[in-house]
Amino acid sequence: MRTDGMLKEGSLKGQTIIVTGGGTGLGRSMGKYFLELGANLVITSRKLEVLEKAAKELEEETGGKVLPLQCDVRDYEQVEAVIKQTEEHFGNITNLLNNAAGNFVSPTERLSARAFETIIDIVLKGTTNFTLALGKHWIAKKQAGTVLNIVTTYAWTGSGYVVPSACAKAGVLAMTRSLAVEWAKYKIRLNAIAPGPFPTEGAWSRLLPGDLVKKFDPAKLVPVGRVGEHQELANLAAYLMSDFSSYVNGEVVTIDGGEWLMGAGEFSHLEKIPQEMWDMLEASRGKKQ
Ligand code: HXC
Ligand code: NAP
């Protein structure tokens, strides 16, 4: 395993990247690497205090420039304001990382209509708001742009107990693939990343609340036997944001150590069979021949 930065110095120089939900967790880690590669960074979310603290730390850690802007992705006017303020501060925007999300685990029948709607609004409407607003802007200015959307592997498998998130992420994936075709003529490229488990305070506190974290070790569900390192995701995200990936369009790249395929494979559960039992099975097969 390598957890150092992968791209060469200056790979994102001259780029201005907006990261929604960029003050915490994976958004912060990806943003940090974009800065290290020379990009200007805008981080947005609802909590300005969190953003301002993160911006200060990121600038100190990387020597780059970070603009923290409060914005609830559910509100189209706030999204348009971010675009305006970013251009005033940094000039042209080149990239958007739709990373902001909300999630929790619950039997679906226990959810209120508002709970369901809250997740759909943050994840799906938030992503379409930002993509539509910036896409229209780029098209009007005849400017190229690249969008990267963070989904999950259950965007295509579905998953119980996170149904609003699954519905919303599936919608984000559909949008990614649809617009990758429709907007290619405007030199706008869209891709997605589907991460498996990468520890963050935000995800762990909501998806493994209380004692669940002791009962369900996410690493046990991953064939390679571990969770992801943030830099591994940041390397992939930086590549997809850079011009090195300009022929990659409409793709969703999974980075999960094989997790979802292990769940999907008909006989993957045979992993639980000990070597001695395989020895016995082999021996008994030998006798019959
Ligand atoms: C059931 C819940 C709930 C829960 C809130 N609600 N939490 N229902 N179980 N745990 C209900 C509330 O009762 C309310 O409905 C409605 O949802 C809205 O709740 P609010 O607290 O008013 O919403 P809001 O302040 O907008 O906060 C949004 C949030 C919160 C999603 C509830 O958790 C949040 O801010 N999350 C942001 C960060 C986050 O979730 N990060 C994790 C991403 S991880 P009623 O009817 O009572 O009004 C991720 C990983 C995916 O996506 C894949 C992993 C492998
Ligand atoms: P996180 O730290 O909780 O990140 C979520 C971010 O979204 C927070 O910064 C939050 O900031 C922001 N946000 C929430 N609601 C918002 C809203 N209405 N408007 C604007 N911003 C909002 O969790 P994370 O684990 O890093 O998740 C990042 C992304 O990775 C998400 O898309 C998630 O689905 C995806 N993902 C994570 C994992 C994992 O294992 N961690 C796996 C698969 C996919 P505020 O609270 O300040 O608004």
Short mmCIF file of C-alpha atoms and ligand atoms in Angstrom, two decimals:
data_model
loop_
_atom_site.label_atom_id
_atom_site.label_comp_id
_atom_site.label_asym_id
_atom_site.label_seq_id
_atom_site.Cartn_x
_atom_site.Cartn_y
_atom_site.Cartn_z
CA MET A 1 0.00 0.00 0.00
CA ARG A 2 1.23 3.55 -0.83
CA THR A 3 -0.22 6.56 0.95
CA ASP A 4 1.89 9.32 -0.54
CA GLY A 5 0.72 11.76 -3.18
CA MET A 6 0.66 10.23 -6.66
CA LEU A 7 0.56 13.07 -9.17
CA LYS A 8 3.53 15.22 -10.08
CA GLU A 9 3.98 18.64 -8.53
CA GLY A 10 1.88 21.39 -10.10
CA SER A 11 -0.59 18.94 -11.70
CA LEU A 12 -3.55 21.15 -10.72
CA LYS A 13 -1.79 24.50 -11.06
CA GLY A 14 -4.05 27.23 -12.41
CA GLN A 15 -7.23 25.33 -11.45
CA THR A 16 -9.88 26.63 -9.05
CA ILE A 17 -11.84 23.85 -7.43
CA ILE A 18 -15.05 24.09 -5.40
CA VAL A 19 -15.49 21.25 -2.89
CA THR A 20 -18.92 20.99 -1.27
CA GLY A 21 -18.73 19.66 2.26
CA GLY A 22 -15.03 20.54 2.05
CA GLY A 23 -14.48 21.43 5.71
CA THR A 24 -14.60 17.88 7.09
CA GLY A 25 -13.85 14.25 6.35
CA LEU A 26 -13.12 13.12 2.82
CA GLY A 27 -13.87 16.52 1.27
CA ARG A 28 -11.20 18.08 3.43
CA SER A 29 -8.66 15.36 2.60
CA MET A 30 -9.27 15.62 -1.15
CA GLY A 31 -9.16 19.42 -0.95
CA LYS A 32 -5.85 19.29 0.87
CA TYR A 33 -4.27 17.25 -1.90
CA PHE A 34 -5.71 19.59 -4.57
CA LEU A 35 -3.94 22.44 -2.76
CA GLU A 36 -0.69 20.49 -2.60
CA LEU A 37 -0.92 20.06 -6.36
CA GLY A 38 -1.26 23.81 -6.88
CA ALA A 39 -5.03 24.42 -7.14
CA ASN A 40 -6.96 27.23 -5.51
CA LEU A 41 -9.63 25.79 -3.24
CA VAL A 42 -13.14 26.84 -2.24
CA ILE A 43 -14.73 24.87 0.58
CA THR A 44 -18.45 25.17 1.26
CA SER A 45 -20.94 23.77 3.77
CA ARG A 46 -23.51 24.97 6.27
CA LYS A 47 -21.16 25.57 9.21
CA LEU A 48 -19.02 28.64 8.58
CA GLU A 49 -16.99 28.20 11.78
CA VAL A 50 -15.92 24.69 10.73
CA LEU A 51 -15.02 25.96 7.26
CA GLU A 52 -13.00 28.91 8.52
CA LYS A 53 -10.99 26.72 10.89
CA ALA A 54 -10.37 24.15 8.16
CA ALA A 55 -9.37 26.87 5.67
CA LYS A 56 -6.83 28.33 8.07
CA GLU A 57 -5.34 24.91 8.85
CA LEU A 58 -5.23 23.89 5.18
CA GLU A 59 -3.49 27.10 4.19
CA GLU A 60 -0.91 26.58 6.94
CA GLU A 61 -0.40 22.92 6.01
CA THR A 62 -0.05 23.45 2.25
CA GLY A 63 0.80 27.08 1.59
CA GLY A 64 -2.17 27.22 -0.82
CA LYS A 65 -5.16 29.56 -0.98
CA VAL A 66 -8.52 28.54 0.49
CA LEU A 67 -11.80 30.46 0.40
CA PRO A 68 -14.39 29.23 2.93
CA LEU A 69 -18.00 30.01 1.91
CA GLN A 70 -21.15 29.15 3.80
CA CYS A 71 -23.70 27.48 1.54
CA ASP A 72 -26.54 25.04 2.05
CA VAL A 73 -26.50 23.01 -1.18
CA ARG A 74 -30.29 22.65 -0.98
CA ASP A 75 -30.71 26.37 -1.73
CA TYR A 76 -30.11 27.27 -5.40
CA GLU A 77 -29.62 30.97 -4.66
CA GLN A 78 -26.90 30.20 -2.13
CA VAL A 79 -25.21 27.99 -4.72
CA GLU A 80 -25.30 30.80 -7.30
CA ALA A 81 -23.81 33.14 -4.70
CA VAL A 82 -20.85 30.76 -4.20
CA ILE A 83 -20.14 30.81 -7.93
CA LYS A 84 -20.22 34.62 -7.97
CA GLN A 85 -18.03 35.02 -4.88
CA THR A 86 -15.53 32.43 -6.13
CA GLU A 87 -15.10 34.22 -9.45
CA GLU A 88 -14.66 37.54 -7.69
CA HIS A 89 -11.98 36.01 -5.48
CA PHE A 90 -10.13 33.59 -7.76
CA GLY A 91 -11.35 34.31 -11.31
CA ASN A 92 -12.57 31.39 -13.44
CA ILE A 93 -13.80 28.19 -11.78
CA THR A 94 -12.45 25.03 -13.43
CA ASN A 95 -13.74 22.15 -11.27
CA LEU A 96 -16.55 21.12 -8.97
CA LEU A 97 -16.43 18.29 -6.46
CA ASN A 98 -19.93 17.37 -5.30
CA ASN A 99 -19.05 15.75 -1.99
CA ALA A 100 -21.59 17.13 0.53
CA ALA A 101 -23.96 14.49 1.87
CA GLY A 102 -26.30 13.57 4.67
CA ASN A 103 -27.01 10.05 5.79
CA PHE A 104 -28.20 7.88 8.68
CA VAL A 105 -29.15 4.25 9.22
CA SER A 106 -32.74 3.32 9.96
CA PRO A 107 -35.38 0.76 9.06
CA THR A 108 -37.17 2.62 6.27
CA GLU A 109 -40.63 2.21 7.78
CA ARG A 110 -39.45 4.18 10.81
CA LEU A 111 -38.53 7.23 8.74
CA SER A 112 -40.75 10.29 8.58
CA ALA A 113 -41.43 11.78 5.15
CA ARG A 114 -39.26 14.72 6.21
CA ALA A 115 -36.35 12.46 7.14
CA PHE A 116 -36.46 10.82 3.69
CA GLU A 117 -36.75 14.19 1.98
CA THR A 118 -33.84 15.66 3.98
CA ILE A 119 -31.37 13.13 2.58
CA ILE A 120 -32.72 13.35 -0.97
CA ASP A 121 -32.48 17.13 -0.77
CA ILE A 122 -28.88 17.25 0.47
CA VAL A 123 -27.51 14.51 -1.75
CA LEU A 124 -29.51 14.61 -4.98
CA LYS A 125 -30.91 18.14 -5.05
CA GLY A 126 -27.67 19.56 -3.64
CA THR A 127 -25.65 17.89 -6.38
CA THR A 128 -28.04 18.82 -9.17
CA ASN A 129 -28.23 22.41 -7.86
CA PHE A 130 -24.47 22.88 -7.97
CA THR A 131 -24.02 21.05 -11.27
CA LEU A 132 -26.84 22.90 -13.00
CA ALA A 133 -25.83 26.34 -11.74
CA LEU A 134 -22.15 25.93 -12.62
CA GLY A 135 -22.88 24.07 -15.86
CA LYS A 136 -25.15 26.88 -17.11
CA HIS A 137 -22.50 29.37 -16.12
CA TRP A 138 -19.70 27.51 -17.93
CA ILE A 139 -21.84 27.07 -21.04
CA ALA A 140 -22.79 30.77 -21.14
CA LYS A 141 -19.11 31.73 -20.81
CA LYS A 142 -17.99 29.05 -23.30
CA GLN A 143 -15.67 27.73 -20.64
CA ALA A 144 -14.56 24.13 -20.11
CA GLY A 145 -15.10 22.43 -16.76
CA THR A 146 -14.85 19.15 -14.90
CA VAL A 147 -17.27 17.78 -12.32
CA LEU A 148 -16.58 14.93 -9.95
CA ASN A 149 -19.39 13.40 -7.91
CA ILE A 150 -18.92 11.26 -4.82
CA VAL A 151 -21.42 8.39 -4.81
CA THR A 152 -21.30 4.96 -3.16
CA THR A 153 -21.37 1.40 -4.45
CA TYR A 154 -24.97 1.01 -3.29
CA ALA A 155 -25.87 3.61 -5.94
CA TRP A 156 -26.21 0.56 -8.24
CA THR A 157 -26.71 -2.34 -5.83
CA GLY A 158 -29.16 -0.55 -3.56
CA SER A 159 -28.97 -1.16 0.19
CA GLY A 160 -31.40 -1.67 3.02
CA TYR A 161 -31.29 0.69 6.00
CA VAL A 162 -29.87 3.62 4.00
CA VAL A 163 -32.66 3.78 1.43
CA PRO A 164 -32.93 7.59 1.06
CA SER A 165 -29.17 7.77 0.50
CA ALA A 166 -29.28 4.87 -1.99
CA CYS A 167 -32.08 6.56 -3.96
CA ALA A 168 -30.23 9.88 -3.97
CA LYS A 169 -26.80 8.47 -4.90
CA ALA A 170 -28.41 6.44 -7.72
CA GLY A 171 -29.84 9.70 -9.02
CA VAL A 172 -26.43 11.37 -8.83
CA LEU A 173 -24.90 8.52 -10.81
CA ALA A 174 -27.65 8.79 -13.46
CA MET A 175 -26.98 12.51 -13.72
CA THR A 176 -23.22 11.92 -14.05
CA ARG A 177 -23.63 9.51 -16.94
CA SER A 178 -26.38 11.53 -18.66
CA LEU A 179 -24.61 14.87 -18.60
CA ALA A 180 -21.25 13.34 -19.51
CA VAL A 181 -22.82 12.70 -22.91
CA GLU A 182 -25.02 15.77 -23.19
CA TRP A 183 -22.43 18.33 -22.10
CA ALA A 184 -19.31 16.87 -23.72
CA LYS A 185 -19.92 19.24 -26.63
CA TYR A 186 -19.43 22.12 -24.21
CA LYS A 187 -16.14 20.60 -22.98
CA ILE A 188 -17.72 19.76 -19.65
CA ARG A 189 -16.68 16.38 -18.31
CA LEU A 190 -18.38 14.48 -15.47
CA ASN A 191 -17.18 11.45 -13.53
CA ALA A 192 -17.93 9.81 -10.20
CA ILE A 193 -16.08 7.94 -7.50
CA ALA A 194 -17.73 5.22 -5.43
CA PRO A 195 -15.73 4.83 -2.22
CA GLY A 196 -16.04 1.86 0.09
CA PRO A 197 -15.48 2.44 3.82
CA PHE A 198 -13.09 5.31 4.59
CA PRO A 199 -13.23 6.26 8.27
CA THR A 200 -14.56 9.76 8.93
CA GLU A 201 -16.22 11.18 12.01
CA GLY A 202 -19.28 12.20 9.95
CA ALA A 203 -19.91 8.80 8.40
CA TRP A 204 -18.94 6.60 11.34
CA SER A 205 -21.08 8.54 13.85
CA ARG A 206 -24.15 8.24 11.64
CA LEU A 207 -23.72 4.82 10.03
CA LEU A 208 -22.29 2.97 13.01
CA PRO A 209 -23.99 4.81 15.90
CA GLY A 210 -23.71 3.67 19.52
CA ASP A 211 -22.47 0.10 19.95
CA LEU A 212 -22.81 -0.74 16.24
CA VAL A 213 -19.21 0.30 15.74
CA LYS A 214 -18.11 -2.52 18.10
CA LYS A 215 -20.42 -5.11 16.49
CA PHE A 216 -19.74 -4.36 12.81
CA ASP A 217 -16.12 -3.85 11.84
CA PRO A 218 -16.29 -2.45 8.26
CA ALA A 219 -12.82 -3.84 7.48
CA LYS A 220 -14.21 -7.40 7.84
CA LEU A 221 -16.45 -6.85 4.81
CA VAL A 222 -13.54 -5.92 2.57
CA PRO A 223 -11.58 -8.68 0.76
CA VAL A 224 -8.29 -6.80 1.14
CA GLY A 225 -8.97 -6.76 4.89
CA ARG A 226 -8.84 -3.08 5.66
CA VAL A 227 -10.61 0.25 5.28
CA GLY A 228 -9.41 2.94 2.88
CA GLU A 229 -6.74 5.56 3.52
CA HIS A 230 -7.84 9.11 2.69
CA GLN A 231 -4.79 9.71 0.48
CA GLU A 232 -5.78 6.74 -1.69
CA LEU A 233 -9.07 8.47 -2.45
CA ALA A 234 -7.38 11.86 -2.83
CA ASN A 235 -4.99 10.41 -5.45
CA LEU A 236 -7.89 9.12 -7.52
CA ALA A 237 -9.90 12.33 -7.14
CA ALA A 238 -6.93 14.49 -8.15
CA TYR A 239 -6.38 12.37 -11.26
CA LEU A 240 -10.04 12.69 -12.27
CA MET A 241 -9.92 16.45 -11.67
CA SER A 242 -6.73 16.87 -13.67
CA ASP A 243 -6.26 17.12 -17.42
CA PHE A 244 -4.43 13.77 -17.32
CA SER A 245 -7.90 12.18 -17.28
CA SER A 246 -9.38 14.24 -20.12
CA TYR A 247 -10.45 11.08 -22.03
CA VAL A 248 -12.28 9.70 -18.98
CA ASN A 249 -15.90 10.85 -19.13
CA GLY A 250 -19.10 9.42 -17.63
CA GLU A 251 -17.17 6.87 -15.60
CA VAL A 252 -17.73 5.75 -12.03
CA VAL A 253 -14.57 4.46 -10.40
CA THR A 254 -14.96 2.17 -7.42
CA ILE A 255 -12.34 2.31 -4.68
CA ASP A 256 -13.44 -0.20 -2.06
CA GLY A 257 -10.91 -3.04 -1.83
CA GLY A 258 -13.42 -5.31 -3.59
CA GLU A 259 -16.14 -4.82 -0.95
CA TRP A 260 -19.24 -4.64 -3.11
CA LEU A 261 -18.24 -7.55 -5.32
CA MET A 262 -17.70 -9.70 -2.24
CA GLY A 263 -21.29 -8.98 -1.23
CA ALA A 264 -22.53 -9.69 -4.75
CA GLY A 265 -20.63 -12.90 -5.57
CA GLU A 266 -22.86 -15.98 -5.28
CA PHE A 267 -20.20 -18.08 -3.53
CA SER A 268 -18.06 -15.43 -1.85
CA HIS A 269 -19.34 -16.64 1.54
CA LEU A 270 -17.23 -19.78 1.03
CA GLU A 271 -14.40 -17.60 2.30
CA LYS A 272 -15.60 -18.78 5.73
CA ILE A 273 -14.68 -22.40 4.96
CA PRO A 274 -11.42 -23.29 6.77
CA GLN A 275 -8.48 -24.80 4.86
CA GLU A 276 -8.94 -28.16 6.67
CA MET A 277 -12.43 -28.49 5.25
CA TRP A 278 -11.13 -27.82 1.74
CA ASP A 279 -8.49 -30.51 2.43
CA MET A 280 -11.21 -32.96 3.43
CA LEU A 281 -13.31 -32.12 0.38
CA GLU A 282 -10.31 -32.56 -1.89
CA ALA A 283 -9.42 -35.88 -0.27
CA SER A 284 -12.95 -37.25 -0.59
CA ARG A 285 -13.03 -36.18 -4.24
CA GLY A 286 -9.76 -38.05 -4.78
CA LYS A 287 -11.22 -41.29 -3.35
CA LYS A 288 -14.19 -41.29 -5.75
CA GLN A 289 -11.96 -40.95 -8.84
C1 HXC B 1 -34.03 8.77 11.47
C2 HXC B 1 -33.58 11.02 11.42
C3 HXC B 1 -32.27 10.79 11.90
C4 HXC B 1 -31.88 9.44 12.18
C5 HXC B 1 -32.53 12.92 11.61
N1 HXC B 1 -33.68 12.35 11.26
N2 HXC B 1 -31.65 11.99 11.99
N3 HXC B 1 -34.45 10.04 11.20
N4 HXC B 1 -32.78 8.47 11.94
N5 HXC B 1 -30.68 9.14 12.64
C6 HXC B 1 -34.90 13.02 10.80
C7 HXC B 1 -35.36 14.08 11.78
O1 HXC B 1 -36.14 13.53 12.81
C8 HXC B 1 -36.16 15.02 10.87
O2 HXC B 1 -37.44 14.52 10.58
C9 HXC B 1 -35.38 14.96 9.56
O3 HXC B 1 -34.62 13.76 9.59
C10 HXC B 1 -34.43 16.13 9.40
O4 HXC B 1 -33.59 16.19 10.54
P1 HXC B 1 -32.79 17.50 10.93
O5 HXC B 1 -31.93 17.16 12.09
O6 HXC B 1 -33.73 18.67 11.05
O7 HXC B 1 -31.95 17.72 9.59
P2 HXC B 1 -30.67 18.59 9.30
O8 HXC B 1 -30.39 19.54 10.44
O9 HXC B 1 -30.83 19.14 7.93
O10 HXC B 1 -29.46 17.51 9.34
C11 HXC B 1 -29.30 16.57 8.31
C12 HXC B 1 -28.88 15.18 8.83
C13 HXC B 1 -27.61 15.29 9.75
C14 HXC B 1 -28.63 14.32 7.61
C15 HXC B 1 -30.01 14.60 9.67
O11 HXC B 1 -27.19 14.01 10.16
C16 HXC B 1 -26.47 15.96 9.05
O12 HXC B 1 -26.32 17.20 9.13
N6 HXC B 1 -25.64 15.20 8.30
C17 HXC B 1 -24.51 15.73 7.50
C18 HXC B 1 -23.30 14.88 7.50
C19 HXC B 1 -23.52 13.42 7.24
O13 HXC B 1 -24.61 12.90 7.31
N7 HXC B 1 -22.41 12.76 6.93
C20 HXC B 1 -22.37 11.34 6.64
C21 HXC B 1 -22.20 11.09 5.19
S1 HXC B 1 -21.70 9.43 5.07
P3 HXC B 1 -38.78 14.99 11.41
O14 HXC B 1 -39.89 14.31 10.71
O15 HXC B 1 -38.56 14.52 12.81
O16 HXC B 1 -38.82 16.49 11.29
C22 HXC B 1 -22.22 8.72 3.69
C23 HXC B 1 -21.51 7.38 3.47
C24 HXC B 1 -22.16 6.49 2.49
O17 HXC B 1 -23.00 9.20 2.96
C25 HXC B 1 -21.53 5.13 2.27
C26 HXC B 1 -20.73 4.51 3.33
C27 HXC B 1 -20.02 3.25 2.92
P1 NAP B 2 -18.76 14.12 6.38
O1 NAP B 2 -17.45 14.54 6.94
O2 NAP B 2 -19.94 14.13 7.28
O3 NAP B 2 -19.03 15.01 5.11
C1 NAP B 2 -20.28 15.50 4.73
C2 NAP B 2 -20.15 16.99 4.48
O4 NAP B 2 -21.35 17.46 3.88
C3 NAP B 2 -19.94 17.81 5.75
O5 NAP B 2 -18.81 18.64 5.58
C4 NAP B 2 -21.19 18.65 5.88
O6 NAP B 2 -20.89 19.94 6.42
C5 NAP B 2 -21.66 18.73 4.43
N1 NAP B 2 -23.10 18.96 4.31
C6 NAP B 2 -24.10 18.22 4.84
N2 NAP B 2 -25.28 18.77 4.55
C7 NAP B 2 -25.02 19.86 3.79
C8 NAP B 2 -25.83 20.84 3.17
N3 NAP B 2 -27.17 20.81 3.27
N4 NAP B 2 -25.22 21.83 2.47
C9 NAP B 2 -23.89 21.88 2.37
N5 NAP B 2 -23.06 20.99 2.93
C10 NAP B 2 -23.63 19.99 3.64
O7 NAP B 2 -18.67 12.63 5.79
P2 NAP B 2 -17.66 11.94 4.75
O8 NAP B 2 -17.54 10.56 5.16
O9 NAP B 2 -16.45 12.77 4.57
O10 NAP B 2 -18.51 11.97 3.40
C11 NAP B 2 -18.09 12.68 2.25
C12 NAP B 2 -18.70 12.05 1.01
O11 NAP B 2 -18.21 10.74 0.84
C13 NAP B 2 -20.22 11.94 1.01
O12 NAP B 2 -20.71 12.19 -0.28
C14 NAP B 2 -20.44 10.49 1.38
O13 NAP B 2 -21.68 10.02 0.93
C15 NAP B 2 -19.29 9.87 0.63
N6 NAP B 2 -18.91 8.53 1.07
C16 NAP B 2 -18.27 8.38 2.26
C17 NAP B 2 -17.86 7.11 2.63
C18 NAP B 2 -17.10 6.86 3.88
O14 NAP B 2 -16.82 5.71 4.19
N7 NAP B 2 -16.74 7.87 4.63
C19 NAP B 2 -18.14 6.03 1.79
C20 NAP B 2 -18.82 6.23 0.59
C21 NAP B 2 -19.19 7.50 0.23
P3 NAP B 2 -21.92 20.83 7.29
O15 NAP B 2 -22.46 19.95 8.34
O16 NAP B 2 -21.07 21.97 7.79
O17 NAP B 2 -22.96 21.32 6.32
#
